[in-house]
Amino acid sequence: MNDMRPVERAVDTNEIKFDCKDCQVYYGEKHAIIDVDVKIEDKTVTAFIGPSGCGKSTFLRCLNRMNDTIDICRVEGQFLLDGEEIYDKRVDPVQLRAKVGMVFQRPNPFPKSIYDNIAYGPRIHGLAKNKAELDEIVEKSLRRGAIWDEVKDRLDAPGTGLSGGQQQRLCIARAVATEPEVLLMDEPCSALDPIATSQVEELIDELRENYSVVIVTHSMQQAARVSQKTAFFHLGNLVEFGETGQIFTNPKDPRTESYITGRIG
Amino acid sequence: MTDAIAQTPDEPRRVDVGSLMAHDERTRRRNRAERRFQLYGLTAIGVGLLALVVLLVSILSQGLPAFQQTFITLDVHLDATKLDKNGTRDIEEIKKVSTFGYAPLIKAAAEAKMEELGINPEEFGVTGKDAQAMISKEAAAQLRRFVIANPDRIGDTVEFEFLANGRIDGYYKGRVTMESAERDSNVSPGQLQLADALKQGGALSKHFNWSFITAADASENRPEAAGIGVAIIGSLYMMIVVLCLALPIGVAASIYLEEFAPTNWFTDLIEVNISNLAAVPSIVFGILGLAIFINYAGLPQSAPIVGGLVLTLMTLPTIIISTRASLKSVPPSIRDAALGVGASKMQSVFHHVLPLAMPGILTGTIIGLAQALGETAPLMLIGMVAFVREFPSAPPEGFFDPASALPVQVYNWTQRADPAFVERASGAIIVLLLFLLCMNMIAIILRRRFERRW
Ligand SMILES: Nc1ncnc2c1ncn2[C@@H]1O[C@H](COP(=O)(O)OP(=O)(O)O)[C@@H](O)[C@H]1O
Ligand SMILES: [Mg+2]
C-alpha cells in the first residue's frame, strides 16, 4: 500500500476506530468471510462494495455483533474497537451496539409514533433525565436526520406512515439519537428513489463530521460520491482496500478493475 | 394446442389468440373450471349455513321454553301455631320445622284459592291430593326458606308464586297434551283442566324464570326447580383458574422457545411434543388429572381447582402454538431495529415483539378458553358429574368446594328420564353458546383494537 501515500495524506490524521485482523466468518460449513484485514477510521466514510453475496453485509454485521442473533454463524479473528476486542467474553453486545449504531437495508421504523421511534434508544440508555431533555434529543436527532422540517408538526403520527425515504431518514435519526461513535449502514438507499437517495447521501456526508460511517452499497457511483475509503469484497475476500479515488481511478487488483468496469457483478 | 403455437423455428412461439372478442377453447375451458370451482365453494358454504341454521333452530326451539316457567300464585297464611309453637320466634326452633311441616300451609292456601275462584276440583275428577300435586314439591322448601329469612312475618298472610309441577308446566309449553296425559301416570287430564281453570282465574301464569339461571340443580322429580347457577359458577371458577395459569405459563414458554431457546434436538423434541399434546384426546387429560391431582396430590373431587388444572393442561398447547405463531409473524426487522439501537434481547421482546404479537396471543388464549369451557369428558373423570345442590363459596376457598360445570350439567340432564330435563339441557346449551359467542366477540374486538400495520 505504499504507493498510495500521496492520496492517503488527506485523511491520515484520523485515529483508527476499528482494527480488524484475520477475520473469518462461517455460516455452518460455509466460509463467508476469509482472512479480512481492515482498518476503519474515525470521521471518515468507508464504503464496502462488491458483487452481491460476497459478504459485505456479513462483515458489517460483525462490527456490532448483530451476527450473534444467527445461531449458525461463527466469527473468528480480531475486532478491536478503540483497542478493545469486541468479541471478548466480558463485552456485553448491548453496550457495544450503543456505541456502534446500525441502519438497515429496508427502513424498519417501530410501529410507534415518530417521537417514540427516536426516543426509544435514549430512554433505554437513560440519556435524558426529563421530558425536556428527551424532547431536545428528539429534535436534535431529527434535525441531524434531515427530516425535522417534514415531521415537526406530526411527531405523534406513526413512523410507519411516512414515505420510504422519510422512513429511512427516520431510522438514521433513530440511530444517531443514542450518539454512537460508529454508524453502520447496510445499503441504506437500496429501497429509495433517486431524490431520497441524494438526500440520504448528503446526510451521510454531514454525519462524517462527528462519526465514523461504514456504508455497504452496491452502487459504485454512490461509493464514489460519499466515501473517502473503499473496500472491495469478492467471494468473501477483501480484494482491495484504500483511498476511494485511487480504487476507482487506479485499481491495483484486476478483479477490482473488472468489477468497476462492469465485468463482474 | 399445436395450432395455437407458431411452429417456425425462427419465429417467436406465441399464442395465437385470434380476435380478442372471441374466446378460444383453452380460455373457455379455464373459465368453465373457474365457474365450477366457485359453485363447489358456494355449495359448501350453503351446506354449512344450512347445518348451522338447523342446529340453531332446533336448540332455540327446544331450549328457549326453559327460560319461562309456569307459576301458581297463592296467599299463604304463615300459621304461627304450626311454625313456631312456643311463640318465641327463636330461629333455631323455627329451623326444626321440616318442609313436611310446611306442606299443610300450602294445602290450605291452595284450597282457599280454589274456593275464592269458585273452582271445585271434584268437578274435574281431581282429588284434593292430586290438586296438591300440581304445585311443585319445591314449594314447601321455598316457603321454609322465606320463613327462616323473615321470621317476623310468621302469623301474616303472604302472597307467593310457587312453581307449578313440571307436567303442568309442560302442558303450557306443548310438551304435555290431553292425550298424553291419559297415558301418563304422573298427570291426569282433569289436572290439566283444573290448571286451565286456575289460569282463567288469574292464579296461574307463565313468565320469565330467573331461577333457571341462578338456582342450583334439583332432584329427578322436580325438573321445574332445576337451574344452572352452580354450573355457571363452577365453569367461571374453572375459567379463572385456566386463565391465571395457562396464559402466563403458555406465553412465557412460547417466548422462551421462540426468542431465546437455541435450536437443537432438545427444543425440536419439545416442539414435536407440544404439537402432539394439542391433539391428545381430552379424556386422557382427565385420567391424568385424576391420577395426579386427586389420587396423588389429594385435592378434593368435583372441585373447580382440579377441573381448572386439568383444563389448563389441555389448553396450554393451544395457547403455546398460537402464541408462537403470532411471535413468529412479527417481522424480524423489528427485532433488528431494537437490537440495533442497543436494546437487550429481552427489551426487544417485551417492548416491541410482544405488543405486536398481542392480538394473536389474546385470540389464541380466548379460543383455548372457549374450548376449555365446552369440555366435558375430562371433568367427568374428576368427579364433576356429582349432583351438587350447594353453591361453592367465594374464591379462593370456593375453588376447593364441589361444583358442577355447564357442559357436564347439560350431559347430566340429558341422562334423566323426565322430558322436562331435555328442555332444560337445551336451555343450558343456549347459555353455554352465549358465553362462547361473547368470548369470540371479545377475541375479535381485541384483535381489531390491537391490530397495527407495519
Ligand atoms: N443467515 C445466513 N445463513 C447462512 N448463510 C448466510 C446467511 N447470511 C448470509 N449468508 C451467506 O453468506 C454469504 C454472504 O452474504 P452477505 O453478507 O449477505 O452478502 P452481501 O451483503 O455482500 O450481498 C452469502 O453467500 C450468503 O449466502
Ligand atoms: Mg447485503
CSV table of N, CA, C and O and ligand atoms in Angstrom, one decimal, chain A residues 57 105 186-187, ligand 2:
chain,number,residue,atom,x,y,z
A,57,SER,N,-22.5,-7.5,3.8
A,57,SER,CA,-23.4,-7.3,5.0
A,57,SER,C,-22.8,-8.2,6.2
A,57,SER,O,-22.9,-7.7,7.3
A,105,GLN,N,-31.0,-2.2,5.7
A,105,GLN,CA,-31.2,-2.1,4.2
A,105,GLN,C,-32.7,-1.6,4.0
A,105,GLN,O,-32.9,-0.6,3.3
A,186,ASP,N,-26.2,-0.6,6.1
A,186,ASP,CA,-26.3,-1.7,5.1
A,186,ASP,C,-27.2,-1.3,3.9
A,186,ASP,O,-28.4,-1.4,4.1
A,187,GLU,N,-26.6,-0.9,2.8
A,187,GLU,CA,-27.3,-0.5,1.7
A,187,GLU,C,-28.5,0.4,2.0
A,187,GLU,O,-29.7,0.1,1.8
C,2,MG,MG,-26.2,-7.5,1.8
